[in-house]
mmCIF file of C-alpha atoms in Angstrom:
data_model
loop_
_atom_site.group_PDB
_atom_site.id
_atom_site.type_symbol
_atom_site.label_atom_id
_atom_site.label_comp_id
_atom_site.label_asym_id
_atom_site.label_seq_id
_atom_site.Cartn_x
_atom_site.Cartn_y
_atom_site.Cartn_z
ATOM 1 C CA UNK A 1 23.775 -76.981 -66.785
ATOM 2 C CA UNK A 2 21.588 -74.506 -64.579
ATOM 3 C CA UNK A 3 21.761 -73.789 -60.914
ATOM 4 C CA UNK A 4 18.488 -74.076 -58.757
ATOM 5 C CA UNK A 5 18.671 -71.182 -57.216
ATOM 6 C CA UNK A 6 19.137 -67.470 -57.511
ATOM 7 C CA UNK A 7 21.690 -64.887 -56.726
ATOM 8 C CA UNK A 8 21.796 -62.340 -54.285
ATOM 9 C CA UNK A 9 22.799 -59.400 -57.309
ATOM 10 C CA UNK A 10 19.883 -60.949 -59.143
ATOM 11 C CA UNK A 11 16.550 -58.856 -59.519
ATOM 12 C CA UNK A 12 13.484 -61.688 -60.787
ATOM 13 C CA UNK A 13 11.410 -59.421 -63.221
ATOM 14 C CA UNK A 14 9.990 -58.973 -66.556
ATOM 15 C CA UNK A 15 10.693 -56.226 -67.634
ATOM 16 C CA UNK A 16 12.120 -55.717 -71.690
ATOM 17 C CA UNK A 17 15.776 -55.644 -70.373
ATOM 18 C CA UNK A 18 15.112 -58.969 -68.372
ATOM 19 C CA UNK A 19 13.826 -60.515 -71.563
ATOM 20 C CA UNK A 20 16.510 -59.957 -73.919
ATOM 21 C CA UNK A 21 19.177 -62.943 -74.555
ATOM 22 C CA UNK A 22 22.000 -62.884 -71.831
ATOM 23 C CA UNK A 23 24.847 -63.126 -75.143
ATOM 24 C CA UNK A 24 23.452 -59.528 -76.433
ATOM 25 C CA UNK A 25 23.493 -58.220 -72.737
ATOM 26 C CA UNK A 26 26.869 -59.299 -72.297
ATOM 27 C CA UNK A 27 28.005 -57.562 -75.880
ATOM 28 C CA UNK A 28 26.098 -54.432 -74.876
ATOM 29 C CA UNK A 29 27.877 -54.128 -71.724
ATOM 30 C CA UNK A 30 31.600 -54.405 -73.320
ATOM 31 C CA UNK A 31 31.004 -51.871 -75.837
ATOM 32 C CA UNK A 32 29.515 -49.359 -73.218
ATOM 33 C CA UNK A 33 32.586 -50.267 -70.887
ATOM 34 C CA UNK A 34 34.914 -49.781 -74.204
ATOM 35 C CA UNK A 35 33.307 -46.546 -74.783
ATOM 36 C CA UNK A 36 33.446 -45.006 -71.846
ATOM 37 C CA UNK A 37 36.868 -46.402 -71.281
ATOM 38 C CA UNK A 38 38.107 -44.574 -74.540
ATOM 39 C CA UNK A 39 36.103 -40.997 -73.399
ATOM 40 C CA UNK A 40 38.626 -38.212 -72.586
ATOM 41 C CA UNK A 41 38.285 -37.450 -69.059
ATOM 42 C CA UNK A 42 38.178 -33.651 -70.188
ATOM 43 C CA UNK A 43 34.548 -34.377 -71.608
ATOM 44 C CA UNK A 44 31.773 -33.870 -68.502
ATOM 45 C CA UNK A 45 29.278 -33.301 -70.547
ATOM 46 C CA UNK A 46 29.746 -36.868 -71.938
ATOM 47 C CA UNK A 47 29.862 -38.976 -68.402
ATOM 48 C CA UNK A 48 26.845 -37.112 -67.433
ATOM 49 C CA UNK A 49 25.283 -38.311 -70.367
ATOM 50 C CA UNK A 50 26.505 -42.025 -70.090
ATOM 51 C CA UNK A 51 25.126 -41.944 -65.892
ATOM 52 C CA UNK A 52 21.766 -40.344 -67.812
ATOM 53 C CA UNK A 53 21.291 -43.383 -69.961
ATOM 54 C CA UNK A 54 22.626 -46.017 -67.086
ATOM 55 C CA UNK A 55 19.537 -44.315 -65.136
ATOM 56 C CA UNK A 56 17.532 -44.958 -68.182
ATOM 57 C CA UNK A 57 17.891 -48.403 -68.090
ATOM 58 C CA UNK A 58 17.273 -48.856 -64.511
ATOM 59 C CA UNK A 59 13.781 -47.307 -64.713
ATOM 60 C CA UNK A 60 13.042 -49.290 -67.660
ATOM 61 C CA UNK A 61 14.428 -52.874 -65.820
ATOM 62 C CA UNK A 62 12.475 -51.167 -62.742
ATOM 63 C CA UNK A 63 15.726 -51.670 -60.824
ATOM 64 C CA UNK A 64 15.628 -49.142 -57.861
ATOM 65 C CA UNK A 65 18.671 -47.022 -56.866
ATOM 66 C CA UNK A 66 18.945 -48.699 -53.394
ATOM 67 C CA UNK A 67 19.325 -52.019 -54.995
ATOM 68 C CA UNK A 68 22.149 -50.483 -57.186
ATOM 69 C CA UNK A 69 23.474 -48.036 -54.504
ATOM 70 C CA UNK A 70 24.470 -50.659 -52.061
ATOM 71 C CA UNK A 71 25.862 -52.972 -54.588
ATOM 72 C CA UNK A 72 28.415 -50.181 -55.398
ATOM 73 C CA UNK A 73 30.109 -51.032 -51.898
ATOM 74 C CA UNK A 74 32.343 -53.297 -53.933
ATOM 75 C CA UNK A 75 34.161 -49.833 -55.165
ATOM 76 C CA UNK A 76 34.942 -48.395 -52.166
ATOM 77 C CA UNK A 77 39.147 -49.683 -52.585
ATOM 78 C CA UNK A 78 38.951 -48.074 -56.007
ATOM 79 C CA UNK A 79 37.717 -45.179 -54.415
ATOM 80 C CA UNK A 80 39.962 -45.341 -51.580
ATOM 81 C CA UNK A 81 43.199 -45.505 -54.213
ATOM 82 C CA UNK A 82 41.648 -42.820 -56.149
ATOM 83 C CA UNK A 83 41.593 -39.854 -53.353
ATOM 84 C CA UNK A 84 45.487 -40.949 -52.279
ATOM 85 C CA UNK A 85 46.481 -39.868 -55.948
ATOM 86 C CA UNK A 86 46.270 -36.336 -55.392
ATOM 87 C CA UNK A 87 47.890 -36.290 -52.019
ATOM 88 C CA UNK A 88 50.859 -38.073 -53.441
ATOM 89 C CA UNK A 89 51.102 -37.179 -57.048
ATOM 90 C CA UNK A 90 53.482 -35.254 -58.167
ATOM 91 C CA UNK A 91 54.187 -32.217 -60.863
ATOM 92 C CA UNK A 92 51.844 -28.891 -60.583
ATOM 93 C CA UNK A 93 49.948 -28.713 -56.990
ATOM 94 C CA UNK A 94 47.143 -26.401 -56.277
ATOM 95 C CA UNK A 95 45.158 -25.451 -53.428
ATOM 96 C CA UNK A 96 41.689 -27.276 -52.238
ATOM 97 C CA UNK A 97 39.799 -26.779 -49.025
ATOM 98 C CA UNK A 98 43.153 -25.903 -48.115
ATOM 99 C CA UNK A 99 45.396 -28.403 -49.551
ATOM 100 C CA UNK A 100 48.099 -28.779 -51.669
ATOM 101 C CA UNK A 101 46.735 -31.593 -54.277
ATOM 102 C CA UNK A 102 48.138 -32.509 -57.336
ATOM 103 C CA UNK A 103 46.577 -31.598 -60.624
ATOM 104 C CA UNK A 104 47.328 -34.163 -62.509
ATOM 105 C CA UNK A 105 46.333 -36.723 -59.646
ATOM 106 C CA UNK A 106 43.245 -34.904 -59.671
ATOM 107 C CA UNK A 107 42.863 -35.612 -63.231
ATOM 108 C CA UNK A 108 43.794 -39.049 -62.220
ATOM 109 C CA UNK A 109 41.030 -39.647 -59.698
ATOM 110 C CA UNK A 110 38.127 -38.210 -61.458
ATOM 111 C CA UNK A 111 39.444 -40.467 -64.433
ATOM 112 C CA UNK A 112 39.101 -43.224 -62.496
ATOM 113 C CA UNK A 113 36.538 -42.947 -60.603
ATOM 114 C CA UNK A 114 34.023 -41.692 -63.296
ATOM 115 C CA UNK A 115 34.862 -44.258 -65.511
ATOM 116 C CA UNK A 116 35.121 -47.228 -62.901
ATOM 117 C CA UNK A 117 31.956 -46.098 -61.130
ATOM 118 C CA UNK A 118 29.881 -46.378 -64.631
ATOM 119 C CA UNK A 119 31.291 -50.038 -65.786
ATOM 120 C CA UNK A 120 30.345 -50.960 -62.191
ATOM 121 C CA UNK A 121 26.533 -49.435 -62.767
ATOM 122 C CA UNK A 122 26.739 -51.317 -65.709
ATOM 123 C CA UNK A 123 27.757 -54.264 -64.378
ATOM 124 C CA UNK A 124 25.464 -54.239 -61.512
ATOM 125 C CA UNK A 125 22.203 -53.600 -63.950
ATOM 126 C CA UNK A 126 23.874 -56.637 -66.214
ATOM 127 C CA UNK A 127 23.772 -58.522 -62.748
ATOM 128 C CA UNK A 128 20.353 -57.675 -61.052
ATOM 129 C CA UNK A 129 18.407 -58.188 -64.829
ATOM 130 C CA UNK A 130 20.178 -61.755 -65.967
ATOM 131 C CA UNK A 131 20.121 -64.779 -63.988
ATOM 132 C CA UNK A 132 24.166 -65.957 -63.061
ATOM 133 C CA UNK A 133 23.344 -69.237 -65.299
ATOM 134 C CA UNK A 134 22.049 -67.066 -68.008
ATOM 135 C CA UNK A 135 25.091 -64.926 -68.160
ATOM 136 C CA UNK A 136 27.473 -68.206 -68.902
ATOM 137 C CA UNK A 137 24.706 -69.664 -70.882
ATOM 138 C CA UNK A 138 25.592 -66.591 -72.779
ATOM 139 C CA UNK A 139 29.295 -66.486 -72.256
ATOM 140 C CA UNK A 140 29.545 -70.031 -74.141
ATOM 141 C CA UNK A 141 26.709 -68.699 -76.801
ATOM 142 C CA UNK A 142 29.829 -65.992 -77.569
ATOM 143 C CA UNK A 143 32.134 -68.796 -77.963
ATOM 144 C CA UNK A 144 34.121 -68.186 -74.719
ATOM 145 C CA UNK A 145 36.899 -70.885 -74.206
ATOM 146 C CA UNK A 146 34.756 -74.009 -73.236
ATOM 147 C CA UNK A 147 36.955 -74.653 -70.081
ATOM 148 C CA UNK A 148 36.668 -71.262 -68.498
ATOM 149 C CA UNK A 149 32.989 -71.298 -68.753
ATOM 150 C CA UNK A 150 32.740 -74.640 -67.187
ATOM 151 C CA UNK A 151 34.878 -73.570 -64.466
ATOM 152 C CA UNK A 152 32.508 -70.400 -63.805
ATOM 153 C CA UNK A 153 29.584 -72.816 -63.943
ATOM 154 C CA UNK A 154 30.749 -75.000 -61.015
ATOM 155 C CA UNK A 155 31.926 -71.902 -59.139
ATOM 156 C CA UNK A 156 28.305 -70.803 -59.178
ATOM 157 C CA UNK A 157 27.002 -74.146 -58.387
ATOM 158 C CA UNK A 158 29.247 -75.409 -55.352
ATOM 159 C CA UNK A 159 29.729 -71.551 -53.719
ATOM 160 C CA UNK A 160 26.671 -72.312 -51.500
ATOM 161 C CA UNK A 161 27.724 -75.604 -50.333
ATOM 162 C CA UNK A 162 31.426 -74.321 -49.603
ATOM 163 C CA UNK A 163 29.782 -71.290 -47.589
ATOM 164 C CA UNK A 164 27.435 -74.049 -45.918
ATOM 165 C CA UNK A 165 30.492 -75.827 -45.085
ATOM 166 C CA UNK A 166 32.350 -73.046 -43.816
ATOM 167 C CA UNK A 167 28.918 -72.245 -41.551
ATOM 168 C CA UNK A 168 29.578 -75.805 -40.383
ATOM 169 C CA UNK A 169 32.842 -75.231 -39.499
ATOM 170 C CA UNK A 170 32.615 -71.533 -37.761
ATOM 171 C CA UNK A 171 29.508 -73.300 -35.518
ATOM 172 C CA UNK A 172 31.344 -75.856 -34.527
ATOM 173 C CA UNK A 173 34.574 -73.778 -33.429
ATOM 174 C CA UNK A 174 32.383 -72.277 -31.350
ATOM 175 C CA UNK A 175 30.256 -74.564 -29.535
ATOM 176 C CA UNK A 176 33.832 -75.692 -28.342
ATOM 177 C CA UNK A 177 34.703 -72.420 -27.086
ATOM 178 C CA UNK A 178 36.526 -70.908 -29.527
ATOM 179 C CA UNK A 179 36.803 -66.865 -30.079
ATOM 180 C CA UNK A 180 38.581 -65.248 -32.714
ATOM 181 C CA UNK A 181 39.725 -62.528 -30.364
ATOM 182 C CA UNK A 182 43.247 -61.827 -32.127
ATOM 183 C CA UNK A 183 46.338 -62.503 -33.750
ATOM 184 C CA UNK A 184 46.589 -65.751 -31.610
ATOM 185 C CA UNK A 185 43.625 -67.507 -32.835
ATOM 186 C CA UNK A 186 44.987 -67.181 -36.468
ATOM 187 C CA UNK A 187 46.784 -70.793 -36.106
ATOM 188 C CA UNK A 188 43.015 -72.326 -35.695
ATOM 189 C CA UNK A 189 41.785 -70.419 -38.725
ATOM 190 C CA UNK A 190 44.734 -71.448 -40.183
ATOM 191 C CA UNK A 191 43.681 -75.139 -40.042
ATOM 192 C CA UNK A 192 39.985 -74.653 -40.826
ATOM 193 C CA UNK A 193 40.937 -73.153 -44.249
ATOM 194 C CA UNK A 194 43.298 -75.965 -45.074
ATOM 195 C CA UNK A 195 40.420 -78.465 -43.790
ATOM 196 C CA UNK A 196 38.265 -76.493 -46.063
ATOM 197 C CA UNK A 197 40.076 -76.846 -48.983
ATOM 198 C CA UNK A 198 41.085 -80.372 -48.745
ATOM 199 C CA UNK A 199 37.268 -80.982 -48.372
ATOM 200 C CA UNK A 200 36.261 -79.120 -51.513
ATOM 201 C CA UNK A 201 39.167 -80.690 -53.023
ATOM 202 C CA UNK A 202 37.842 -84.035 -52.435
ATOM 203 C CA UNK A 203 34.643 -82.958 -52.989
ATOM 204 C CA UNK A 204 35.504 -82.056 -56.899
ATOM 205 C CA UNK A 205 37.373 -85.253 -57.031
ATOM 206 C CA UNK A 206 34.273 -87.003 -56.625
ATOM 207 C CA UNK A 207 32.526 -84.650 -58.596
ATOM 208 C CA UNK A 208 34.568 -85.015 -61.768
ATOM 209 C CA UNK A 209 34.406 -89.029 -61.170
ATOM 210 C CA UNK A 210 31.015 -89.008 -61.579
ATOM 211 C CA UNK A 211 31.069 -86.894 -64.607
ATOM 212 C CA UNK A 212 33.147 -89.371 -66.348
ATOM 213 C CA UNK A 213 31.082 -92.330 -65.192
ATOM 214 C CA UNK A 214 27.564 -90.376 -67.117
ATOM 215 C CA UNK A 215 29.803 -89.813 -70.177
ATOM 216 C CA UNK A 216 31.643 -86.548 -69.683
ATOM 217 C CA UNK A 217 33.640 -85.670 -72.511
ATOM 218 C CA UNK A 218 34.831 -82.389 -72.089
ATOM 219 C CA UNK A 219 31.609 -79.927 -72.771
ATOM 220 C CA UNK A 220 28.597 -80.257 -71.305
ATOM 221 C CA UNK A 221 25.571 -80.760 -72.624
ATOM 222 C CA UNK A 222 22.959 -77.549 -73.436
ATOM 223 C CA UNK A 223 19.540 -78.246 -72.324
ATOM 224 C CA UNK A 224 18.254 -74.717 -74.187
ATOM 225 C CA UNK A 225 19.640 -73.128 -76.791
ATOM 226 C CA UNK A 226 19.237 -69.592 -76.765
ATOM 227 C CA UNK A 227 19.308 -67.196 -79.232
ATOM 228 C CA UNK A 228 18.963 -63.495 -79.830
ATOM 229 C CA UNK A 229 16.501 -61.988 -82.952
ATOM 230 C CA UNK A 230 17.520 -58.908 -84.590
ATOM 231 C CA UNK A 231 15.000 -56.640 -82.891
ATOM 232 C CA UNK A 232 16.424 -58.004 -79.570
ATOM 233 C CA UNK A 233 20.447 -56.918 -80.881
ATOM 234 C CA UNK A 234 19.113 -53.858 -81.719
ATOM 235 C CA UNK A 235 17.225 -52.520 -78.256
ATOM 236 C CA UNK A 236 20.300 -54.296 -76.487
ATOM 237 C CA UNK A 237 23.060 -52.296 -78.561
ATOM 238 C CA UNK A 238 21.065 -49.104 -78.112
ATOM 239 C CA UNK A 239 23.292 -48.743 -74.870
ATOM 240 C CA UNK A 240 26.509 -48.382 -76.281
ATOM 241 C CA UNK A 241 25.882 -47.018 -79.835
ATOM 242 C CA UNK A 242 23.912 -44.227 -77.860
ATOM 243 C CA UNK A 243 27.133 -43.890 -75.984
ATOM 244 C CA UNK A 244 29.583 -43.949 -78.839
ATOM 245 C CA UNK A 245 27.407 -40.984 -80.304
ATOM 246 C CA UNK A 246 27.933 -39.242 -77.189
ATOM 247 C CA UNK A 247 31.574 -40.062 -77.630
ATOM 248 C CA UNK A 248 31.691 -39.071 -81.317
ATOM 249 C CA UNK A 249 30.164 -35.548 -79.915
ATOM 250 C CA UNK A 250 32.527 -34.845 -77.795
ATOM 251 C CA UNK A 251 35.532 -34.995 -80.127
ATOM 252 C CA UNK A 252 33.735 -32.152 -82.137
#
């Protein structure tokens, strides 16, 4: 039920983040994500705080900024879609740097990208502290639908191999002569994908086949059961509820 291997977002450590159960991870996460989701985007003060405590956690998973920093590339169309609001919002404009912005696309794009940049600092730390296994190990542990999880699982398992494939594929294109130079070459690409997905088609064919023939039936079997004391739910919730008091400030 485990993978052999690690992930790229993953951080191998032991520090007292990296020890706690994946399931109370996972909870901690959602309720800081639910938290800062529900913060008015009026209260500073109160995002400041939240980055404070994502910082926090960093230093004590001894996860450095670079690590995080470059994983945040995966924002940069959410940030993109957040600076075209005030350019084409509409009601009350004002003047910045000289230009006419809207205000309440202003409002807009700090909303967004405040709140979108912390669930992704959170997500990242959730990422470079907890193995990929770990994280469905603890997805199923919170009683996730069975078949979703399984579906992640062999995701996670079979990604290298399709990327290997595709490797395959790319080097051989080339040792024939083939450059991807523009639009015309799209035909040939065309075809590798479709190869590509008639392999990995077969390839899960097979898979499931041999499944069955071991005694599949459904769920797969869990090698280690994890669990999670009450000490552990209680330095993993620290996160959020430190957040919702933040929250619960700010209303005042």
């Amino acid at each position: 039920m485990g993978a052999g291997h690690h992930h790229q977002l993953y951080r191998p450590g032991d520090s007292p983040v990296h020890r706690l159960p994946p399931h109370c991870k996972l909870v901690a996460v959602l309720a800081f994500a639910v938290v800062v989701v529900a913060t008015p985007r009026e209260s500073f003060w109160a995002f400041g705080c939240y980055a404070l405590l994502l910082a926090a956690v960093a230093v004590v998973a001894r996860v450095p900024l670079g690590h995080v920093a470059r994983r945040m590339v995966i924002e940069v169309p959410f940030v993109a879609f957040a600076v075209a609001i005030p350019f084409i919002g509409m009601g009350e404009r004002t003047e910045v740097l000289g230009l006419s912005l809207s205000v309440q696309g202003l409002w807009a794009a700090w909303n967004i990208l405040a709140k979108a940049s912390l669930g992704v600092v959170a997500s990242i730390l959730l990422a470079a502290t907890t193995e990929p296994r770990m994280i469905l190990l603890g997805a199923q542990r919170l009683r996730l639908p069975s078949l979703l999880v399984q579906i992640a699982m062999f995701m996670l398992r079979y990604l290298d191999v399709i990327m290997e494939e595709m490797r395959r594929m790319r080097v051989a294109r080339e040792s024939r002569g083939f450059v991807a130079r523009d639009v015309r070459q799209i035909p040939v690409i065309a075809r590798s994908a479709g190869a590509l997905f008639i392999r990995s088609y077969e390839r899960g064919e097979r898979v499931h086949l041999a499944m069955l023939s071991r005694g599949y039936n459904g769920s797969l079997p869990v090698i280690h059961e994890i669990s999670g004391s009450g000490r552990q739910w209680v330095v993993a919730l620290a996160l959020p509820v430190t957040a919702l008091a933040v929250l619960g400030a700010s209303w005042w």
